[in-house]
Coordinates of C-alpha atoms and ligand atoms in Angstrom, one line a residue:
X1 CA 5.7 24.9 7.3
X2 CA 6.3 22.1 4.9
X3 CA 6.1 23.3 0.9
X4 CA 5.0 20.1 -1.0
X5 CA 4.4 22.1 -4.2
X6 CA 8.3 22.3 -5.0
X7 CA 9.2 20.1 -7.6
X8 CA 11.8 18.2 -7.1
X9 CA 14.0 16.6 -10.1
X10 CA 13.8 12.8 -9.6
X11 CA 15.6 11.9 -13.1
X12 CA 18.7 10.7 -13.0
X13 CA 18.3 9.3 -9.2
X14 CA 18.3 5.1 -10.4
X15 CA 14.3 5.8 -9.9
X16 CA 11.7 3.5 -10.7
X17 CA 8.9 5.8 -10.9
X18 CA 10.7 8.5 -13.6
X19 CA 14.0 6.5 -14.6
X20 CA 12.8 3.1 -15.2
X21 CA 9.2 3.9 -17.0
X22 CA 10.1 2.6 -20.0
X23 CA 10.0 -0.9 -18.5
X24 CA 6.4 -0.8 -17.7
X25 CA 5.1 1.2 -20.6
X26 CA 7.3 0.8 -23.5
X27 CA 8.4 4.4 -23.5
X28 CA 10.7 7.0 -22.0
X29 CA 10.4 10.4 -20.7
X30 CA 6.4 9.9 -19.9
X31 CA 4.9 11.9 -17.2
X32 CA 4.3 9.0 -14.5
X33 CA 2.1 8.3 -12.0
X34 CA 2.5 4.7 -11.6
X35 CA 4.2 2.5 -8.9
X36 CA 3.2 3.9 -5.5
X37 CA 5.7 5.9 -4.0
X38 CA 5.8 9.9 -3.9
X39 CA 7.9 13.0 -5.6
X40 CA 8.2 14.7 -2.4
X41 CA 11.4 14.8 -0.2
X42 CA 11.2 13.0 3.0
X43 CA 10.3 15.1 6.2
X44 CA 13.2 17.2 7.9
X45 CA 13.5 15.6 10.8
X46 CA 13.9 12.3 8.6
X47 CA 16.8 13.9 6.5
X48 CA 18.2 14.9 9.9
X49 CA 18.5 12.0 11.5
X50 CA 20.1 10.4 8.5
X51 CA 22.7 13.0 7.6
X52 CA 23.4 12.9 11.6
X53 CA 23.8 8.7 11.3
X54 CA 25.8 9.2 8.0
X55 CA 27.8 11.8 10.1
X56 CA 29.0 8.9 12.1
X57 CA 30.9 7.3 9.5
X58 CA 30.8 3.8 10.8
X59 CA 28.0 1.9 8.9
X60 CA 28.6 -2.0 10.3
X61 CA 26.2 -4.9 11.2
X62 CA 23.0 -3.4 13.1
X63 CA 20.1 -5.1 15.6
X64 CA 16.4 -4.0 15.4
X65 CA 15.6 -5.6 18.6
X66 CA 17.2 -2.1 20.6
X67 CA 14.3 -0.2 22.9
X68 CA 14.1 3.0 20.7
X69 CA 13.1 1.0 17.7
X70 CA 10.5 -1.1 19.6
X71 CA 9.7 2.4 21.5
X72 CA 9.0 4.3 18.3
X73 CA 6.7 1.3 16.5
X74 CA 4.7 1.1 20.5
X75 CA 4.7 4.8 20.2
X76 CA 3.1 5.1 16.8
X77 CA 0.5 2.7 17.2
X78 CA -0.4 4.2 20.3
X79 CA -0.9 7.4 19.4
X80 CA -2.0 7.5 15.5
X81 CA -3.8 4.1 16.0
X82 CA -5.4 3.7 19.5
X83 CA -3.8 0.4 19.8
X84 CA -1.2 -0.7 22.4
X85 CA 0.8 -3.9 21.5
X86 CA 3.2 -6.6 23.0
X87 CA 6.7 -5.3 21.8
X88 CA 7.3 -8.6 22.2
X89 CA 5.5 -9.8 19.2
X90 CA 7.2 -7.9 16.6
X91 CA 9.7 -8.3 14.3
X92 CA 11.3 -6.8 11.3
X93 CA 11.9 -7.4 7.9
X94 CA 13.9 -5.6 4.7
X95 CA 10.5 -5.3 2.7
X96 CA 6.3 -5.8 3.3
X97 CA 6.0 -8.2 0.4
X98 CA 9.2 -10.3 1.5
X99 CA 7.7 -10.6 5.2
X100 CA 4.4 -11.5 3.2
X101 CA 6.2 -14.0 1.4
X102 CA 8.0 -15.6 3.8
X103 CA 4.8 -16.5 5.9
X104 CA 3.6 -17.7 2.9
X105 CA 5.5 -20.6 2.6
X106 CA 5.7 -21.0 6.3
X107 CA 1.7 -21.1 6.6
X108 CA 0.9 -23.1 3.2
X109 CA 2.4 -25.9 0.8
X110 CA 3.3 -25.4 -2.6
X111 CA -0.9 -25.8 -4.0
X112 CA -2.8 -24.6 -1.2
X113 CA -4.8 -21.7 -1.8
X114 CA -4.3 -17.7 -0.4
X115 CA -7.7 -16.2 -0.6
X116 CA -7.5 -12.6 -1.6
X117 CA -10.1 -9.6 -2.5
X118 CA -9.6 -8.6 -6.0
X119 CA -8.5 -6.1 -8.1
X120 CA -5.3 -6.6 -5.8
X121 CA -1.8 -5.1 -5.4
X122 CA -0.1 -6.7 -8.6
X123 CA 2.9 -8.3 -6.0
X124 CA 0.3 -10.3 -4.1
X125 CA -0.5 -12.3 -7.1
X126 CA 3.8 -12.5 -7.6
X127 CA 3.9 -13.5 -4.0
X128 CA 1.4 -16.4 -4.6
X129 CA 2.1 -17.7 -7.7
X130 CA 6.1 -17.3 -6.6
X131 CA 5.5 -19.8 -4.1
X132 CA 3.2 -21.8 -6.1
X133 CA 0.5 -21.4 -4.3
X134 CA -3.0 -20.6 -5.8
X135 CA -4.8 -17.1 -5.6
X136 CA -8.4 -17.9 -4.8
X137 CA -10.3 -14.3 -5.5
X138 CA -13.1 -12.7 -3.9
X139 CA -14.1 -10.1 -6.2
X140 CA -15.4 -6.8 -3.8
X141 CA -18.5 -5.4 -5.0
X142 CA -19.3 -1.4 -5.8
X143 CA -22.1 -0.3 -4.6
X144 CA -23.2 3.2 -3.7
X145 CA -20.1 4.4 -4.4
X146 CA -18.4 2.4 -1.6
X147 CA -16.7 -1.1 -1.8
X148 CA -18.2 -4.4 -0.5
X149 CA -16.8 -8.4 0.2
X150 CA -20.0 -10.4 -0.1
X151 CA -19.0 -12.1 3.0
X152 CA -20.9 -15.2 1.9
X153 CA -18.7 -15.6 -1.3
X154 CA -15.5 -14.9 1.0
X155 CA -16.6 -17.9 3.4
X156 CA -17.6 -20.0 0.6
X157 CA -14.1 -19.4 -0.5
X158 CA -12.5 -19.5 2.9
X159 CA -14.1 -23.0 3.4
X160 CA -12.4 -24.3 0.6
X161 CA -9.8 -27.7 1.7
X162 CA -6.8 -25.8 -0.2
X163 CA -7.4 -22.4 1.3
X164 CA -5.2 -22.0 4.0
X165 CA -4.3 -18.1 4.6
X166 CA -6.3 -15.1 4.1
X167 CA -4.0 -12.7 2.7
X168 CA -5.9 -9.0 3.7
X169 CA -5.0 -5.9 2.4
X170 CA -5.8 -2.9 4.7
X171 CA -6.4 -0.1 3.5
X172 CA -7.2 -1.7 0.6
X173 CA -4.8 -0.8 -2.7
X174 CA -6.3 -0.2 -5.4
X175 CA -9.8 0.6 -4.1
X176 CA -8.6 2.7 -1.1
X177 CA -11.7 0.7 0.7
X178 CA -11.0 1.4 4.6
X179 CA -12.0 -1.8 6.2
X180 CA -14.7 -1.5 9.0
X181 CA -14.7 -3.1 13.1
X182 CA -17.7 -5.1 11.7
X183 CA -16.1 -6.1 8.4
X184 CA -13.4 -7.2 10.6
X185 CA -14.9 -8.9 13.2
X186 CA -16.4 -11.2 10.5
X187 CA -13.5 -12.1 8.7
X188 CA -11.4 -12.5 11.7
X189 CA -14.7 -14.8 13.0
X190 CA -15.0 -16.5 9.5
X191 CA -11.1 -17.4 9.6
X192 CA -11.4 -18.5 12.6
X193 CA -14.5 -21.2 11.8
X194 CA -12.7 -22.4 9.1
X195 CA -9.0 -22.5 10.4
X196 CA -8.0 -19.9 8.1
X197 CA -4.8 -17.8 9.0
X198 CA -4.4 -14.2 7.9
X199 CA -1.8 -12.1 7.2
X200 CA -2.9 -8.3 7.1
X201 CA -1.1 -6.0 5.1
X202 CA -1.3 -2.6 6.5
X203 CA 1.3 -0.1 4.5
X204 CA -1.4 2.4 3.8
X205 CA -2.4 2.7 7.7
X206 CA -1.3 6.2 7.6
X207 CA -3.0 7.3 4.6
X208 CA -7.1 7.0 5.3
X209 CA -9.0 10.4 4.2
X210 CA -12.8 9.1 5.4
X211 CA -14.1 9.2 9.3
X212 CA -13.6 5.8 9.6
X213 CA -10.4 5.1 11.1
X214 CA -8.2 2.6 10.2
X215 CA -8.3 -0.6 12.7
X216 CA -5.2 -2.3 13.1
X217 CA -6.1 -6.7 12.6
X218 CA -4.5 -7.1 16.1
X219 CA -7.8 -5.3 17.7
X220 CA -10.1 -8.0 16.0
X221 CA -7.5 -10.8 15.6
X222 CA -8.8 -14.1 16.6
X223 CA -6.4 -17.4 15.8
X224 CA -3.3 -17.3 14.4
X225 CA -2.3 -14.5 12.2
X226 CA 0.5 -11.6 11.0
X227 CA 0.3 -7.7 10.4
X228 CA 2.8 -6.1 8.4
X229 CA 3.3 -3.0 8.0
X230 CA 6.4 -0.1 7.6
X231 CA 7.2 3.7 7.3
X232 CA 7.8 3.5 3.7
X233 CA 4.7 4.9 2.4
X234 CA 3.4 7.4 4.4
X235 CA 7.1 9.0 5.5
X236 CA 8.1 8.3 1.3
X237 CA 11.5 6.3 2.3
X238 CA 10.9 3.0 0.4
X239 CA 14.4 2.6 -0.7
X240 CA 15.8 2.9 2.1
X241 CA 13.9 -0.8 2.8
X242 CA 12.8 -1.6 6.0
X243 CA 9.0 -2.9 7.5
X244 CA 7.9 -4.6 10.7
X245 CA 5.4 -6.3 12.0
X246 CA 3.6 -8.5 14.6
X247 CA 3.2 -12.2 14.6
X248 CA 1.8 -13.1 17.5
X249 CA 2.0 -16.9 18.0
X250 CA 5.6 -17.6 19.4
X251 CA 6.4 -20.6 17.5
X252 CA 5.6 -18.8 13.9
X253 CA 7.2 -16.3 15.0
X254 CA 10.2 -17.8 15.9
X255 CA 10.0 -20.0 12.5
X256 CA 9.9 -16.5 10.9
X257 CA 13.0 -15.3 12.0
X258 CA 15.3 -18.1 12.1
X259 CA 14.4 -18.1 8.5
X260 CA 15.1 -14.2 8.1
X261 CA 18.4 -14.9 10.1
X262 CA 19.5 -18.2 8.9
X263 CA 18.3 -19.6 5.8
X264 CA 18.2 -15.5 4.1
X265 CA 21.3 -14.4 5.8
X266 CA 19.4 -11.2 6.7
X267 CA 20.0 -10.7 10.9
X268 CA 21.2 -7.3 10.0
X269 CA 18.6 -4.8 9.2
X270 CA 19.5 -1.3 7.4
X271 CA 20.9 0.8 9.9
X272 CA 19.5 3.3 7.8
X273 CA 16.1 2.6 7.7
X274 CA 16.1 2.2 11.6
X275 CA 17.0 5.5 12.0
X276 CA 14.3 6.8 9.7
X277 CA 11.6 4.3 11.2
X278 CA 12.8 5.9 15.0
X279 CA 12.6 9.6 13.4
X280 CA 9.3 9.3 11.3
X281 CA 7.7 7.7 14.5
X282 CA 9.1 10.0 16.8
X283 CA 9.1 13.3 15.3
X284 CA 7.6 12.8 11.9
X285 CA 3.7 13.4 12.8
X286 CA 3.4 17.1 11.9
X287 CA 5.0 16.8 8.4
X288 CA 2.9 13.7 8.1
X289 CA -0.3 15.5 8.7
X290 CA 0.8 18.3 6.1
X291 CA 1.4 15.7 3.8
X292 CA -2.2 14.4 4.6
X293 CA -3.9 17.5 3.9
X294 CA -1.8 18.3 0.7
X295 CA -2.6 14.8 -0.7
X296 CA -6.3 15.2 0.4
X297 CA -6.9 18.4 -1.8
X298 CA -4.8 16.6 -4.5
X299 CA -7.6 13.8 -4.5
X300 CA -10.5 16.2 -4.5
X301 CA -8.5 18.2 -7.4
X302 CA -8.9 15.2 -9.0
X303 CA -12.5 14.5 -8.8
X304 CA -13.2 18.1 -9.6
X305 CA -11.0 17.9 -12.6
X306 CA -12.6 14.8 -14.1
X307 CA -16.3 15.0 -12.7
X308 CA -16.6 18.4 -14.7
X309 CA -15.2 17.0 -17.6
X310 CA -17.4 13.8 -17.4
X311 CA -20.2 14.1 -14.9
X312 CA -21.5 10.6 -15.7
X313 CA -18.4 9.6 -14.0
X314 CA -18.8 10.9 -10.5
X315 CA -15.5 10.1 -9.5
X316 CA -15.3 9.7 -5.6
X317 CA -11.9 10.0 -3.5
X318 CA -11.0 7.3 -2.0
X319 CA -11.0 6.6 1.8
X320 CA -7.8 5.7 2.0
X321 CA -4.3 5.7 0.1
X322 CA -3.1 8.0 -2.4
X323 CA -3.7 6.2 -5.0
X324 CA -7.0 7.8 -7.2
X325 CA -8.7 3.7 -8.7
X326 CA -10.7 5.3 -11.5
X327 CA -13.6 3.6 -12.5
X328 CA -14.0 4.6 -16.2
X329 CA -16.9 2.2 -17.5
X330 CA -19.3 4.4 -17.7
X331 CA -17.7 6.4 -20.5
X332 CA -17.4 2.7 -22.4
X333 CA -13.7 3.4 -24.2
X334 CA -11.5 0.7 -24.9
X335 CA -8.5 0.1 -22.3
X336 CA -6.0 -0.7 -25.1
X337 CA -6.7 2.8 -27.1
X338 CA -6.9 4.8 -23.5
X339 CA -3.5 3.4 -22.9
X340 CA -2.2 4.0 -26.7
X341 CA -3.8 7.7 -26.1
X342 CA -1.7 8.3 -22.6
X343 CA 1.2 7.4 -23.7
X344 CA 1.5 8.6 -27.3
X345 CA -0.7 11.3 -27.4
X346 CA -0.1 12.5 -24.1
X347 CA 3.2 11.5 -22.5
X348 CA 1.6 10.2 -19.1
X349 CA 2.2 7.0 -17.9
X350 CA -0.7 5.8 -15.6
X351 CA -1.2 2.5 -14.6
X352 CA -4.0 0.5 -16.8
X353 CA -6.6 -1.3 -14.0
X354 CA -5.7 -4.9 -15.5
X355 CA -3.1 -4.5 -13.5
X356 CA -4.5 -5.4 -10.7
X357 CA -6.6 -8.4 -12.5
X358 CA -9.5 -8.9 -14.3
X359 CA -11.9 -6.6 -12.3
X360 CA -9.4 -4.0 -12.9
X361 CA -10.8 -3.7 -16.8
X362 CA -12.1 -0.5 -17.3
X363 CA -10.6 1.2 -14.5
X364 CA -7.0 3.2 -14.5
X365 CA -4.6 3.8 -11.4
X366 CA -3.3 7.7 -10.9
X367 CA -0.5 8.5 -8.5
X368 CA -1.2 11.6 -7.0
X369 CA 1.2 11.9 -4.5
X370 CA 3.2 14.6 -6.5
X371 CA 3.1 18.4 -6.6
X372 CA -0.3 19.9 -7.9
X373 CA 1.4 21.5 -11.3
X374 CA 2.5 17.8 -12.0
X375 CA -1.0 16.3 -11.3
X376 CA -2.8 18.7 -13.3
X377 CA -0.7 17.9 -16.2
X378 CA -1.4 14.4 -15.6
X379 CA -5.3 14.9 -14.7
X380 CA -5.7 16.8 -18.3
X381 CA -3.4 14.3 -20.0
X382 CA -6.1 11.5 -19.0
X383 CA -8.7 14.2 -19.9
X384 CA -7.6 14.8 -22.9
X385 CA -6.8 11.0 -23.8
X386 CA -10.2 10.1 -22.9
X387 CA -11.8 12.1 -25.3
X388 CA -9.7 11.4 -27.8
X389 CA -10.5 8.0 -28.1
X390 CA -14.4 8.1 -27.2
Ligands
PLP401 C1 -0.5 -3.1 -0.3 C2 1.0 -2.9 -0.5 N1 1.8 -3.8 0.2 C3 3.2 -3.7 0.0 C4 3.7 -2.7 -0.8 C5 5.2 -2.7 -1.0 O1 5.9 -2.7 0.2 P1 7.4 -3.2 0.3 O2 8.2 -2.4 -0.7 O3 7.7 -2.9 1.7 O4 7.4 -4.6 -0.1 C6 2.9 -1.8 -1.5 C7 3.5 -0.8 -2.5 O5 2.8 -0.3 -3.3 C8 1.5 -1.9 -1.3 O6 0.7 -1.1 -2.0

């Protein structure tokens, strides 16, 4: 029903991912697979929606408190996540990462510390060290081929006098780790013990490959706490900006969006990216599961691909997000010369782990939310850039 294999010509569209490469990697016209958004068109109903808004003409000052907006969010999380929510408790923002930040510096002075699991998504550390706050990390652990948080070191950490928000990232980008109820239920516990607050960032919800299924923080929340979240990632409309989110305390949550309204001048959301949130949540589920499965085989693809050219690596999909966090180490090759070998020899741009900090080295990040014919190109390119430089 939905062909994700047509290629669609992204140059020349202001793009980050295929315009703008040269910024992150020194060089233009590389095959990318960088910055996490996909190649694919938007769903139909999506596009429909929009032209129809478009069709309107009159594009002026918008609300996101209306019922079908609040509907579609209650709607979503009720029937892709098991969870019912207060519609009360949300609210909206123009992007994840500014939500994030805001609560930041709501929730914490300039000094305190925002504990964080490591490798992390590279604008967490912005957000932090933005603010002037300190990152405290909590390095997860591989083991068995699956990620771990010593839950020891993250109290230890947690405990700390200057730590003051846990700042979770579930699904977990880079490592795709999906967070367990019991994994929860201790952090949520261990926040609680030590006055911590979180703030859960849950962009990837839609995107979890393993049995275990994703669990929203407001099932295990205990204290005071946030969960953002938006459409962008699994309906491919970041641009369009546009997240949400719940903050369930009323007084933070008014503090929030005087701030949003007031101090940021922002009390008009997108009209745009209403509509596409309304669509995606409405009608979007069957193009979304499409997507799913396309992006699943893209993942195994990958594994085959590189676990027959280097069986030592045994290269696992990841339980969640699109996003394939290699872990090279065992081959024992030299980051800088891997990079120097993607992007000279073979005209790929894929996103060195170091990235997303120290316990990055060693590891790369490939985007494989693109048509198969551009992942294998990208899939041999590493290939062939790995043995060229072992
Ligand atoms: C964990 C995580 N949070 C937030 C974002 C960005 O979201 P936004 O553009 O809404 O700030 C990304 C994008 O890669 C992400 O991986």
């Amino acid at each position: 029903m939905f062909d994700f294999s047509k290629v669609v010509d992204r140059h020349g569209t202001w793009c980050t991912q295929w315009d703008y490469v040269a910024d992150r990697f020194g060089t233009a016209d590389l095959l990318p697979f960088t910055i996490s958004d996909m190649d694919f068109a938007t769903a139909p109903c999506i596009l429909e929606a929009l032209n129809k808004r478009l069709a309107h003409g009159v594009l002026g000052y918008s609300r996101w408190k209306n019922d079908e907006f609040l509907g579609a969010v209650a709607h979503w999380l009720a029937q892709r996540h098991n969870t019912r929510i207060d519609t009360g408790s949300l609210v909206y923002g123009p992007s994840v990462i500014y939500m994030v930040s805001q609560l930041i510096r709501q929730w914490s002075a300039a000094g305190d510390g925002v504990v964080l699991h490591t490798p992390a998504y590279d604008a967490f550390y912005k957000a932090i060290d933005g603010n002037q706050r300190r990152a405290i990390p909590v390095a997860l652990e591989q083991r068995d081929g699956d990620w771990h948080c010593d839950m020891d070191k993250l109290e230890a950490a947690l405990a700390r006098p200057e730590s003051k928000i846990l700042l979770l990232c579930s699904p977990h980008n880079p490592t795709g780790k999906v967070w367990t109820r019991a994994e929860l239920d201790t952090m949520a516990a261990l926040c609680e013990r030590h006055g911590v607050r979180v703030i859960s960032d849950e962009i990837h919800m839609d995107m979890v490959w393993s049995e275990q299924a994703h669990i929203p923080w407001s099932n295990v929340a205990r204290g005071n706490w946030a969960l953002f979240t938006s459409a962008s990632k699994s309906f491919n409309i970041p641009a369009l900006t546009g997240a949400w989110g719940l903050i369930e305390d009323a007084d933070s949550r008014d503090a929030y969006l005087n701030a949003l309204k007031g101090r940021d001048g922002l009390s008009s959301p997108a009209v745009l990216a209403l509509t596409a949130h309304i669509a995606a949540y409405e009608q979007g589920a069957a193009w979304l599961d499409a997507l799913r499965e396309y992006l699943r085989e893209n993942l195994r693809y990958i594994a085959d691909s590189l676990n027959h050219a280097f069986p030592e690596l045994n290269w696992q999909i990841p339980q969640a997000t699109y996003l394939a966090w290699i872990d090279l180490r065992a081959l024992n090759i030299d980051d800088k010369a891997l990079q120097n070998a993607l992007i000279q020899q073979e005209k790929v741009a894929i996103m060195p782990g170091d990235t997303y900090g120290d316990e990055g080295r060693g590891f790369v990040r490939l985007n494989a939310g693109c048509p198969r014919s551009k992942l294998e190109k990208g899939v041999n390119g590493l290939i062939n850039a790995i043995r060229s430089v072992r």
